[in-house]
XYZ file of C-alpha atoms in Angstrom:
739
model
C 10.074 7.783 -38.104
C 10.788 5.511 -35.107
C 10.883 1.724 -35.112
C 7.770 1.712 -32.926
C 5.829 4.030 -35.245
C 6.679 1.806 -38.220
C 5.433 -1.201 -36.292
C 2.169 0.528 -35.421
C 1.502 1.200 -39.129
C 1.114 -2.545 -39.633
C -2.371 -4.027 -39.545
C -3.187 -5.896 -36.305
C -3.313 -9.285 -38.059
C 0.172 -8.662 -39.485
C 1.527 -7.866 -36.057
C -0.059 -10.967 -34.550
C 1.775 -13.228 -36.978
C 5.020 -11.616 -35.769
C 4.539 -13.001 -32.216
C 7.896 -14.122 -30.857
C 8.624 -17.763 -30.019
C 9.486 -16.708 -26.449
C 5.834 -15.720 -25.951
C 4.926 -19.409 -25.993
C 6.414 -19.757 -22.507
C 5.325 -16.309 -21.270
C 2.940 -16.328 -18.327
C 2.552 -20.111 -18.183
C 3.227 -20.176 -14.438
C 3.253 -17.607 -11.622
C 6.416 -15.637 -11.050
C 8.950 -13.438 -12.838
C 10.414 -13.900 -16.336
C 13.130 -11.660 -17.805
C 14.390 -11.213 -21.382
C 17.211 -9.032 -22.731
C 17.320 -7.532 -26.216
C 20.323 -8.883 -28.093
C 20.738 -7.842 -31.721
C 17.073 -6.700 -31.745
C 15.908 -10.116 -30.571
C 14.565 -11.428 -27.236
C 16.878 -13.695 -25.265
C 15.894 -15.157 -21.870
C 17.940 -14.147 -18.835
C 18.821 -17.019 -16.449
C 16.942 -16.779 -13.152
C 20.151 -16.568 -11.109
C 20.910 -13.280 -12.917
C 17.558 -11.645 -12.117
C 18.145 -8.226 -10.610
C 21.316 -7.553 -12.620
C 20.959 -5.065 -15.489
C 23.531 -3.864 -18.021
C 23.307 -0.115 -18.540
C 23.786 -0.502 -22.305
C 20.791 -2.816 -22.764
C 16.985 -2.907 -22.758
C 14.917 -5.632 -21.098
C 11.383 -7.023 -21.015
C 10.069 -8.377 -17.704
C 6.807 -10.261 -17.180
C 5.349 -10.925 -13.742
C 2.449 -13.403 -13.567
C 0.162 -13.830 -10.536
C -1.826 -16.921 -9.565
C -5.122 -15.374 -10.763
C -3.576 -15.045 -13.375
C -2.990 -11.375 -14.066
C 0.045 -9.967 -15.894
C 2.468 -7.062 -15.473
C 4.804 -6.225 -18.391
C 7.811 -3.983 -17.723
C 10.020 -2.442 -20.403
C 13.357 -1.532 -18.752
C 15.661 0.925 -20.531
C 19.335 1.238 -19.593
C 20.847 4.729 -19.461
C 23.197 3.857 -22.367
C 20.835 1.713 -24.468
C 20.274 2.803 -28.081
C 17.081 4.398 -29.425
C 16.581 1.435 -31.771
C 16.796 -1.020 -28.882
C 14.336 1.019 -26.875
C 11.957 1.070 -29.835
C 12.298 -2.682 -30.259
C 11.564 -3.171 -26.552
C 8.347 -1.174 -26.955
C 7.350 -3.395 -29.904
C 7.947 -6.590 -27.948
C 6.006 -5.201 -24.967
C 3.067 -4.361 -27.255
C 3.217 -7.783 -28.929
C 3.334 -9.573 -25.585
C 0.343 -7.542 -24.407
C -1.617 -8.628 -27.506
C -0.491 -12.240 -27.121
C -1.784 -12.282 -23.527
C -5.174 -10.956 -24.569
C -4.704 -7.214 -24.063
C -5.247 -7.506 -20.306
C -1.747 -6.926 -18.830
C -0.651 -3.720 -17.161
C 2.389 -2.235 -18.919
C 5.161 -0.191 -17.310
C 7.991 1.802 -18.858
C 11.013 1.717 -16.533
C 14.094 3.912 -16.901
C 17.337 3.092 -15.107
C 17.457 4.747 -11.698
C 13.779 5.771 -11.798
C 12.004 2.412 -11.635
C 8.507 2.020 -10.201
C 7.901 0.562 -6.756
C 6.212 -2.455 -8.333
C 9.346 -3.162 -10.387
C 11.674 -2.761 -7.410
C 9.376 -4.968 -5.363
C 10.434 -7.967 -7.465
C 13.968 -7.555 -6.123
C 13.771 -7.241 -2.340
C 17.580 -7.410 -2.139
C 17.926 -4.521 -4.580
C 19.105 -4.257 -8.186
C 22.598 -3.936 -9.632
C 23.526 -1.821 -12.644
C 26.520 -3.207 -14.546
C 28.553 -1.325 -17.100
C 28.426 -2.450 -20.726
C 25.855 -4.498 -22.603
C 25.183 -7.231 -25.131
C 26.865 -5.284 -27.949
C 30.098 -5.282 -25.916
C 29.969 -9.027 -25.348
C 28.782 -8.889 -21.727
C 26.663 -11.922 -20.867
C 24.210 -12.856 -18.129
C 25.978 -16.012 -17.005
C 27.075 -17.403 -13.670
C 30.827 -17.174 -14.250
C 32.181 -17.707 -10.700
C 34.794 -15.153 -11.756
C 37.128 -14.780 -8.763
C 39.268 -12.288 -10.716
C 36.532 -9.600 -10.801
C 37.448 -6.074 -9.762
C 34.689 -3.490 -9.350
C 33.197 -0.969 -6.913
C 29.455 -0.818 -6.222
C 27.785 2.232 -4.680
C 24.630 1.336 -2.708
C 21.893 3.959 -2.402
C 18.485 3.912 -0.766
C 16.938 2.798 2.530
C 13.794 1.072 1.219
C 14.766 0.613 -2.438
C 18.374 -0.501 -2.848
C 20.189 0.338 -6.086
C 23.771 -0.844 -6.496
C 25.539 1.107 -9.261
C 28.977 0.235 -10.589
C 31.239 3.296 -10.203
C 34.915 4.110 -10.753
C 37.266 2.102 -8.514
C 38.616 5.152 -6.705
C 38.375 6.842 -3.302
C 36.760 9.745 -5.187
C 33.611 7.607 -5.512
C 33.198 7.205 -1.731
C 31.220 9.208 0.820
C 30.580 8.588 4.508
C 26.768 8.533 4.288
C 26.512 5.384 2.169
C 27.670 1.793 1.919
C 29.945 0.446 -0.825
C 30.945 -3.029 -1.959
C 34.563 -3.484 -3.023
C 34.379 -6.632 -5.151
C 37.816 -8.132 -5.732
C 36.563 -11.512 -6.890
C 37.903 -13.872 -4.245
C 37.304 -11.281 -1.528
C 34.230 -9.036 -1.211
C 34.465 -6.103 1.206
C 31.348 -4.377 2.524
C 32.509 -0.858 3.412
C 30.185 1.282 5.547
C 30.607 5.019 5.978
C 30.825 6.522 9.454
C 27.355 8.055 9.121
C 25.544 4.890 7.988
C 22.899 3.562 10.360
C 22.211 -0.057 11.277
C 19.337 -0.408 8.836
C 21.462 0.721 5.865
C 24.213 -1.652 6.958
C 21.649 -4.452 7.089
C 20.495 -3.781 3.543
C 24.040 -3.615 2.167
C 24.896 -6.873 3.929
C 22.006 -8.514 2.080
C 23.430 -7.316 -1.253
C 26.942 -8.531 -0.390
C 25.639 -11.979 0.558
C 23.707 -12.075 -2.712
C 26.870 -11.427 -4.748
C 28.743 -14.169 -2.921
C 25.966 -16.738 -3.226
C 24.524 -15.895 -6.672
C 27.564 -14.720 -8.635
C 30.339 -16.721 -6.984
C 28.469 -19.832 -5.796
C 29.825 -19.169 -2.316
C 33.474 -19.163 -3.463
C 34.249 -15.639 -2.258
C 35.040 -14.529 1.283
C 33.001 -11.650 2.743
C 34.462 -8.998 5.031
C 32.751 -6.229 7.030
C 34.731 -2.976 6.998
C 33.849 0.228 8.851
C 35.284 3.560 7.712
C 38.710 3.939 9.304
C 39.360 0.193 9.598
C 40.424 -0.476 5.994
C 42.689 -3.490 5.458
C 45.994 -3.519 3.584
C 44.257 -5.285 0.660
C 41.849 -2.342 0.236
C 44.642 0.244 0.459
C 46.646 -1.704 -2.112
C 43.765 -1.501 -4.622
C 42.519 2.037 -3.909
C 45.719 3.720 -2.719
C 46.195 5.893 0.378
C 42.855 6.820 1.924
C 42.000 10.551 1.877
C 39.371 12.290 4.001
C 35.969 10.933 2.968
C 33.364 13.653 2.287
C 29.697 13.657 3.252
C 27.335 12.262 0.641
C 24.380 14.054 -0.876
C 21.140 13.427 0.981
C 18.301 11.693 -0.819
C 15.365 14.045 -1.150
C 11.702 13.377 -1.762
C 8.893 15.768 -2.599
C 6.197 16.069 0.038
C 3.498 13.450 -0.442
C 0.783 16.074 -0.458
C 2.307 17.699 -3.550
C 2.164 14.388 -5.433
C -1.599 14.016 -5.313
C -2.743 16.374 -8.063
C -3.293 14.966 -11.553
C -4.806 15.980 -14.915
C -6.980 13.778 -17.139
C -6.942 13.797 -20.967
C -8.730 11.841 -23.678
C -6.196 10.436 -26.148
C -6.884 10.123 -29.873
C -4.311 8.524 -32.195
C -4.668 8.564 -35.987
C -3.418 6.036 -38.551
C 0.007 7.715 -38.717
C 0.601 7.192 -35.024
C 0.342 10.895 -34.117
C -1.441 11.669 -30.869
C -3.827 14.381 -29.707
C -4.707 14.898 -26.041
C -8.006 16.629 -25.201
C -8.450 17.953 -21.659
C -11.174 16.199 -19.646
C -10.472 17.492 -16.134
C -7.751 19.797 -14.832
C -7.403 18.353 -11.347
C -8.190 15.210 -9.386
C -10.252 13.709 -7.876
C -12.006 12.610 -11.064
C -15.295 10.790 -11.631
C -15.286 7.246 -12.971
C -17.973 8.385 -15.412
C -15.304 10.588 -17.071
C -13.873 7.420 -18.656
C -15.821 6.302 -21.717
C -15.424 2.617 -22.517
C -14.881 3.423 -26.206
C -11.893 5.723 -25.648
C -8.354 5.813 -24.265
C -7.258 8.295 -21.604
C -4.017 9.696 -20.218
C -3.761 10.595 -16.519
C -0.844 12.973 -15.930
C 0.550 12.812 -12.393
C 3.721 14.727 -13.240
C 4.234 15.919 -9.650
C 5.068 12.274 -8.947
C 6.674 11.798 -12.399
C 4.061 9.223 -13.492
C 1.776 8.868 -16.504
C -1.104 6.393 -16.682
C -2.764 5.419 -19.975
C -6.179 3.781 -19.533
C -7.407 1.649 -22.440
C -11.198 1.453 -22.700
C -12.331 -2.143 -23.310
C -14.341 -1.027 -26.358
C -11.714 1.336 -27.802
C -10.502 0.487 -31.287
C -7.484 -1.791 -31.564
C -5.265 0.843 -33.178
C -5.628 3.254 -30.265
C -5.184 0.523 -27.663
C -1.979 -0.729 -29.284
C -0.619 2.808 -29.681
C -0.949 3.565 -25.958
C 2.774 3.402 -25.161
C 3.703 5.415 -28.230
C 1.084 8.046 -27.332
C 2.489 8.380 -23.814
C 6.058 8.776 -25.097
C 4.915 11.442 -27.569
C 3.141 13.247 -24.727
C 6.353 13.267 -22.661
C 8.216 14.892 -25.576
C 5.452 17.464 -26.167
C 5.464 18.475 -22.497
C 9.281 18.429 -22.247
C 9.002 16.086 -19.292
C 12.081 14.158 -18.100
C 12.646 11.054 -20.208
C 12.694 8.957 -17.022
C 9.010 9.736 -16.397
C 7.296 6.458 -15.502
C 4.540 5.161 -17.804
C 1.875 2.604 -16.870
C -0.564 1.179 -19.436
C -3.770 -0.103 -17.823
C -6.597 -2.081 -19.464
C -10.181 -1.297 -18.480
C -11.068 -3.694 -15.658
C -7.406 -4.167 -14.678
C -6.741 -0.812 -13.027
C -4.053 -0.508 -10.374
C -4.742 0.782 -6.870
C -2.636 3.884 -7.540
C -4.707 4.732 -10.620
C -8.065 4.216 -8.903
C -7.087 6.478 -6.023
C -7.355 9.493 -8.319
C -11.112 8.862 -8.621
C -13.478 9.796 -5.803
C -16.182 7.272 -6.730
C -14.322 4.316 -8.238
C -16.106 0.976 -8.021
C -15.694 -2.216 -9.965
C -18.553 -4.347 -11.225
C -21.002 -5.192 -8.422
C -19.454 -2.625 -6.074
C -21.606 -0.980 -3.444
C -21.185 2.647 -2.447
C -21.296 4.731 0.709
C -21.207 2.513 3.789
C -21.371 -0.616 1.623
C -18.455 -3.002 1.250
C -16.134 -2.976 -1.761
C -15.969 -5.851 -4.245
C -13.931 -6.863 -7.269
C -13.933 -9.049 -10.336
C -12.018 -12.250 -9.693
C -8.831 -11.989 -11.718
C -7.855 -8.619 -10.239
C -8.003 -9.639 -6.574
C -4.570 -9.595 -4.955
C -5.060 -10.830 -1.385
C -6.950 -14.042 -0.636
C -10.057 -13.473 1.498
C -10.011 -15.497 4.740
C -13.408 -16.315 6.365
C -13.703 -15.198 9.980
C -13.507 -17.851 12.698
C -13.241 -16.486 16.250
C -11.887 -19.790 17.598
C -8.856 -19.592 15.303
C -7.862 -15.969 15.950
C -4.777 -16.726 18.031
C -3.473 -19.250 15.525
C -4.261 -17.392 12.300
C -2.598 -13.980 12.212
C -3.527 -13.356 8.582
C -7.212 -13.739 9.445
C -6.788 -11.516 12.504
C -5.221 -8.814 10.333
C -7.783 -8.960 7.529
C -10.701 -8.739 9.977
C -8.862 -6.405 12.388
C -9.567 -8.764 15.323
C -6.939 -9.448 18.006
C -9.417 -11.814 19.685
C -13.184 -12.436 19.906
C -13.865 -9.450 22.187
C -14.371 -11.557 25.325
C -11.722 -9.771 27.386
C -12.138 -7.110 30.065
C -13.651 -3.732 29.074
C -13.512 -0.418 30.952
C -14.967 2.814 29.537
C -14.522 6.411 30.624
C -16.085 9.582 29.247
C -13.875 12.683 28.927
C -15.451 15.376 31.064
C -13.897 18.710 32.101
C -10.384 17.415 31.489
C -10.873 14.244 33.521
C -12.018 10.720 32.759
C -15.352 9.757 34.305
C -16.385 6.110 34.506
C -19.378 5.118 32.355
C -22.007 2.868 33.931
C -21.745 -0.696 32.637
C -25.433 -0.699 31.706
C -24.590 2.018 29.167
C -21.601 0.227 27.640
C -21.968 0.212 23.880
C -23.785 3.561 23.681
C -21.705 6.389 22.199
C -22.948 9.950 21.762
C -21.620 12.295 19.081
C -21.092 15.111 21.574
C -18.683 13.078 23.720
C -15.172 11.606 23.744
C -14.531 8.207 25.359
C -11.543 6.126 26.411
C -12.048 2.358 26.161
C -9.445 0.124 27.803
C -9.547 -3.461 26.575
C -7.403 -6.117 28.299
C -6.861 -9.669 27.074
C -4.335 -12.502 27.179
C -2.211 -13.530 24.209
C 0.445 -16.221 24.397
C 0.417 -16.110 28.187
C 0.992 -12.348 28.279
C -1.458 -9.638 29.354
C -2.122 -7.246 26.469
C -3.972 -3.924 26.380
C -5.636 -1.721 23.774
C -6.730 1.869 24.389
C -9.451 3.037 21.998
C -9.873 6.813 21.864
C -13.383 7.363 20.467
C -14.012 10.928 19.299
C -17.560 12.073 18.557
C -18.133 14.279 15.525
C -19.737 16.985 17.693
C -17.415 16.944 20.709
C -15.540 20.088 21.733
C -11.943 20.935 20.901
C -11.203 20.919 24.623
C -12.415 17.344 24.921
C -10.275 16.289 21.948
C -7.202 17.831 23.569
C -8.032 16.299 26.947
C -8.564 12.855 25.388
C -4.999 12.914 24.023
C -3.553 13.895 27.411
C -5.623 11.317 29.293
C -4.562 8.601 26.831
C -0.887 9.290 27.570
C -1.596 9.158 31.296
C -3.504 5.861 30.994
C -0.744 4.437 28.768
C 1.836 5.293 31.423
C -0.314 3.689 34.129
C -0.365 0.468 32.079
C 3.429 0.414 31.758
C 3.623 2.012 28.297
C 2.716 -1.211 26.492
C -0.897 -0.658 25.275
C -1.717 -0.343 21.605
C -3.463 2.996 20.988
C -6.276 3.267 18.435
C -7.747 6.676 17.630
C -11.272 6.283 16.255
C -13.467 8.952 14.671
C -17.215 8.457 15.027
C -18.514 6.273 12.200
C -15.134 4.610 11.506
C -15.100 2.025 14.291
C -12.872 -1.028 13.642
C -14.466 -4.484 13.842
C -12.813 -5.387 17.135
C -14.208 -2.347 18.953
C -17.693 -3.188 17.688
C -17.325 -6.755 19.006
C -16.687 -5.717 22.630
C -20.374 -5.397 23.500
C -21.231 -9.068 23.068
C -24.857 -9.672 22.061
C -25.707 -5.955 22.087
C -25.116 -3.788 19.017
C -22.767 -0.829 19.318
C -25.072 2.215 19.196
C -23.785 5.497 17.748
C -25.921 8.607 18.216
C -25.631 11.614 15.910
C -25.179 14.048 18.775
C -26.002 14.504 22.416
C -24.072 13.315 25.460
C -24.273 10.643 28.127
C -23.460 13.124 30.883
C -26.028 13.355 33.633
C -28.347 16.282 32.942
C -26.532 17.096 29.729
C -28.695 15.238 27.232
C -30.267 17.296 24.469
C -33.757 16.571 23.183
C -33.528 14.237 20.156
C -35.493 14.914 16.982
C -39.036 13.668 16.584
C -37.965 11.372 13.712
C -34.865 9.191 14.043
C -33.326 6.591 11.690
C -30.777 3.946 12.714
C -28.704 1.974 10.192
C -27.863 -1.536 11.432
C -25.135 -3.645 9.883
C -23.456 -6.917 10.775
C -19.692 -7.033 10.191
C -17.807 -10.011 8.777
C -16.941 -10.924 12.379
C -20.605 -11.221 13.399
C -20.778 -8.062 15.549
C -23.424 -5.447 14.759
C -23.435 -1.674 14.815
C -26.465 0.657 14.916
C -25.606 4.104 13.579
C -28.001 7.033 13.750
C -28.245 8.756 10.361
C -30.307 11.588 8.950
C -33.982 10.494 8.617
C -34.023 10.310 4.815
C -34.781 7.468 2.386
C -31.461 8.241 0.665
C -29.664 6.491 3.571
C -31.419 3.143 3.077
C -29.356 0.179 1.848
C -30.688 -3.075 0.471
C -28.001 -5.044 2.347
C -29.033 -3.931 5.842
C -31.751 -3.336 8.433
C -33.025 0.080 9.556
C -35.103 1.223 12.528
C -37.290 4.274 11.910
C -38.804 5.992 14.980
C -41.286 8.790 14.486
C -44.152 10.246 16.463
C -46.649 7.487 17.101
C -44.883 4.746 15.066
C -41.724 2.646 14.786
C -40.683 0.552 11.772
C -38.053 -2.139 11.263
C -37.171 -2.038 7.549
C -35.529 -5.229 6.272
C -33.465 -4.936 3.104
C -33.365 -7.871 0.702
C -29.751 -8.641 1.672
C -30.172 -8.262 5.456
C -29.321 -10.954 8.024
C -30.998 -12.436 11.099
C -28.305 -10.924 13.337
C -29.158 -7.476 12.022
C -32.846 -8.075 12.704
C -32.057 -9.124 16.303
C -29.979 -5.973 16.785
C -32.824 -3.884 15.368
C -35.189 -5.219 18.039
C -32.675 -4.202 20.731
C -32.555 -0.678 19.292
C -36.358 -0.531 19.147
C -36.595 -1.536 22.809
C -34.163 1.257 23.685
C -36.169 3.830 21.715
C -39.527 2.545 22.971
C -42.768 2.056 21.072
C -44.440 -0.760 19.153
C -42.340 -2.050 16.249
C -43.800 -2.797 12.813
C -41.776 -5.011 10.482
C -41.524 -3.845 6.847
C -39.868 -5.766 4.009
C -38.115 -3.921 1.186
C -40.646 -3.466 -1.600
C -43.675 -3.645 0.714
C -43.410 -0.270 2.489
C -46.665 1.453 3.586
C -47.248 5.106 2.763
C -46.643 6.079 6.402
C -43.099 4.758 6.189
C -42.168 6.939 3.210
C -44.024 9.905 4.694
C -41.956 9.736 7.905
C -38.777 9.852 5.783
C -39.936 12.822 3.745
C -40.840 10.770 0.656
C -39.192 8.151 -1.552
C -35.621 8.743 -2.733
C -33.003 6.733 -4.601
C -30.871 4.569 -2.304
C -28.246 1.808 -2.527
C -29.791 -1.268 -4.120
C -26.671 -3.204 -5.213
C -26.429 -6.440 -3.222
C -23.109 -7.357 -1.644
C -21.582 -10.355 -3.409
C -18.127 -10.949 -1.989
C -15.436 -9.143 -0.065
C -12.258 -7.793 -1.523
C -9.156 -7.228 0.567
C -7.113 -4.355 -0.834
C -3.346 -4.932 -0.868
C -1.675 -3.070 2.020
C 0.951 -0.363 1.516
C 3.932 0.301 3.796
C 5.815 3.594 4.183
C 8.863 4.555 6.204
C 8.722 7.953 7.942
C 12.246 9.222 8.438
C 14.124 12.496 8.870
C 17.490 10.964 7.956
C 17.655 13.309 4.947
C 17.146 16.409 7.107
C 13.381 16.568 6.467
C 10.644 14.279 7.714
C 9.406 12.365 4.644
C 7.421 9.213 3.907
C 8.896 6.752 1.401
C 6.988 3.684 0.179
C 8.472 0.222 0.655
C 8.100 -1.851 -2.534
C 7.113 -5.473 -2.941
C 5.521 -8.003 -0.632
C 5.706 -6.931 2.999
C 8.302 -8.581 5.219
C 9.202 -7.986 8.842
C 12.688 -6.969 7.694
C 11.124 -3.880 6.078
C 10.404 -2.408 9.532
C 13.388 -0.167 10.284
C 13.959 0.096 14.081
C 15.230 3.665 13.721
C 12.115 4.881 11.854
C 8.370 5.247 12.142
C 6.523 2.981 9.695
C 3.052 3.689 8.293
C 0.978 0.678 7.220
C -2.150 1.449 5.186
C -4.679 -1.405 5.095
C -7.295 0.881 3.495
C -9.800 0.905 6.353
C -7.130 1.484 8.996
C -3.735 3.184 9.366
C -1.053 1.705 11.650
C 1.827 3.826 12.948
C 4.645 1.514 14.053
C 7.209 3.205 16.312
C 10.689 1.709 16.095
C 12.699 1.483 19.309
C 15.422 3.729 17.902
C 13.158 6.335 16.243
C 14.087 9.861 17.248
C 11.820 12.478 18.841
C 11.369 14.439 15.599
C 10.028 11.336 13.846
C 7.780 10.399 16.775
C 6.306 13.880 16.919
C 5.853 14.324 13.164
C 4.606 10.864 12.159
C 0.961 11.361 13.290
C 0.723 14.439 11.061
C 2.084 12.413 8.134
C -0.687 9.859 8.768
C -3.323 12.604 8.850
C -1.963 14.294 5.710
C -1.679 10.934 3.942
C -5.381 10.225 4.391
C -6.662 13.772 3.837
C -4.657 14.210 0.614
C -5.772 10.872 -0.869
C -7.182 11.762 -4.310
C -10.010 9.253 -3.845
C -11.387 11.448 -1.067
C -11.147 8.939 1.820
C -12.660 10.301 5.021
C -11.202 9.975 8.529
C -10.246 6.398 9.377
C -8.828 4.841 12.552
C -5.128 5.437 13.220
C -3.526 2.816 15.480
C -0.206 3.581 17.193
C 1.973 0.536 17.922
C 5.330 0.289 19.665
C 8.010 -2.120 18.468
C 7.823 -5.294 20.510
C 4.121 -4.867 21.387
C 2.566 -5.568 17.971
C -0.965 -7.079 18.003
C -1.975 -9.777 15.468
C -4.067 -7.216 13.584
C -0.699 -5.730 12.583
C 1.588 -8.761 12.435
C -0.883 -10.709 10.296
C -0.025 -8.522 7.305
C 3.550 -9.859 7.428
C 4.263 -13.449 6.499
C 6.102 -15.584 9.092
C 6.267 -12.888 11.781
C 9.026 -13.532 14.341
C 8.033 -12.031 17.740
C 11.633 -12.302 18.987
C 13.173 -10.330 16.143
C 12.541 -6.985 17.794
C 13.752 -7.885 21.303
C 16.913 -5.953 20.537
C 17.157 -3.475 17.668
C 20.641 -4.822 16.872
C 19.513 -8.427 16.553
C 18.588 -8.305 12.891
C 21.935 -6.861 11.851
C 23.870 -9.323 13.977
C 21.908 -12.204 12.438
C 22.706 -10.967 8.940
C 26.352 -10.432 9.788
C 26.559 -13.990 11.052
C 25.673 -15.062 7.503
C 28.994 -13.609 6.346
C 30.862 -16.444 7.992
């Protein structure tokens, strides 16, 4: 019987009285708190030692947000004892109870930590040999007599592992830190790139400043330029071999999961009953009175979801149940475990469900909403006058400016671009492809955006021609435009805003070519919605009551009649746009309020049907995710960057993919190679199509380093437009910090 199982046998009230004194300071203010287990007790780790972990120990970490919401991590060193690991699980469970049962819990194993965990330590983590039982302490010793060798691995997630002080530990693919106390040498293999050197420099500076209080001298050493001091410690230098390449499974293979209902009895034993063999799942699969286990073993992750009405015994046994499941399945012991309370689900968990919505969510074309304490990114109201001075607002609303710049539109026709008459600007037919060139001024510089709008019913030849014509137009503009590929129905807010007081009209099919128009149906329905930026869009949908939405306005045109249907949550701007659409369609318009529809209205739609009646309450901005697309390992892979986004995360020799949920950005570094440039768009397409939540096609914007618009830079705090002027600048700035 394990320590954890014995603990779970206790009655809840008995466990509550065992709450540790350290819990009294847990979560009192935003930020990170760390404790180490010493003699089966919790001892706080000083903040200057955060990011340093002894391999013989176990730790508890608590991260508190401003909301507040809580994230509890149980970290297990590779040489920690089973009893210590069991005690860590007990403390994690107790802390969860003390904080009201709402935290998310994570089980972290040395070398296999989650991205959320690694995101707390943007400069990487260090694994030190030994532990509390051996007398090793987390103190700032300023020990200038230290002697150790650290092996740094990873491009996005840096792990510094203490290895044997010997040339046998070296390879020419990686960076190493030779720490001799008074002198710290950063040694870089001959096959390291600038970005890896930059990351290792950050770690070396951290050792000097945090462990030595600046008392050590830092030295940059390239392979082949070793000093006499290094040779004296390591001996004569042999030939350095190549290192093993990091390898990642393809993202597409990581998307399949299995869902089980978990039942734990009084003895702590667990039974898993299959609910669904493969994602995407339905939110209705999760009963509020039960606990569930989502097995995403292809990505080496387990999620345990605790229903808010499940009994206390099952909720508290969640971690134990997951660990039993790992043993039953013979999964690797480093499999990550996340414990999620109902109502506090993570983005990664929700993506395995095709219909996930929180309380008050809308569905379909409606906006997404959240309960307050789970929101991660502060919503910024739109103000067109402040766009140039507020990059965060520009990014959240996807607006580089207010749309008052110069617009030119061409239709793709027989492999050429044909100018569209200005009187028809704003009208897009599903059987066509269009190129929209938008020019504006930003900071005294002329900027350009090329929108490639692709109708759902256009030909394959037109799609191919649109790509070729975009390259040609990009070259004509000096290669600086931002390119945005847009699939019909997924238009970004800025594109919608280009047509001033007119709504952007999207037709199901047809073409704007002269003589090429097809006869529209006798009954037509247009869905009109105002965006958060004030622009409106009128989208033709199938003439069925199922497409109605209480938040919006609709125009229904049938033989002999035309109706403007006003939902209870509609706006005056939407009503004005509806009148424009009615004038275009022709006929006398009858206004109808939701709830007061005449029989003729329902008859034209083929009868009453259930439609979206949830009113929009407030916006939620989903936290963005950043990935690096690189073939440095020999294969083109996408690796997620952990933690809060910073400009330093953009590697000049890679392609970066930024997912802001309703848009994908592909950022092309100046030093990215041709293989990465050619393969990155497919990674973006596969990333969206393999999303277990079933996301449809969304705009993909291609951006070149040095020409980033505010819709991109606004996702990064304190963006420095001069940082990318030269791809070597960042490294040289960091190296200057060595002095």
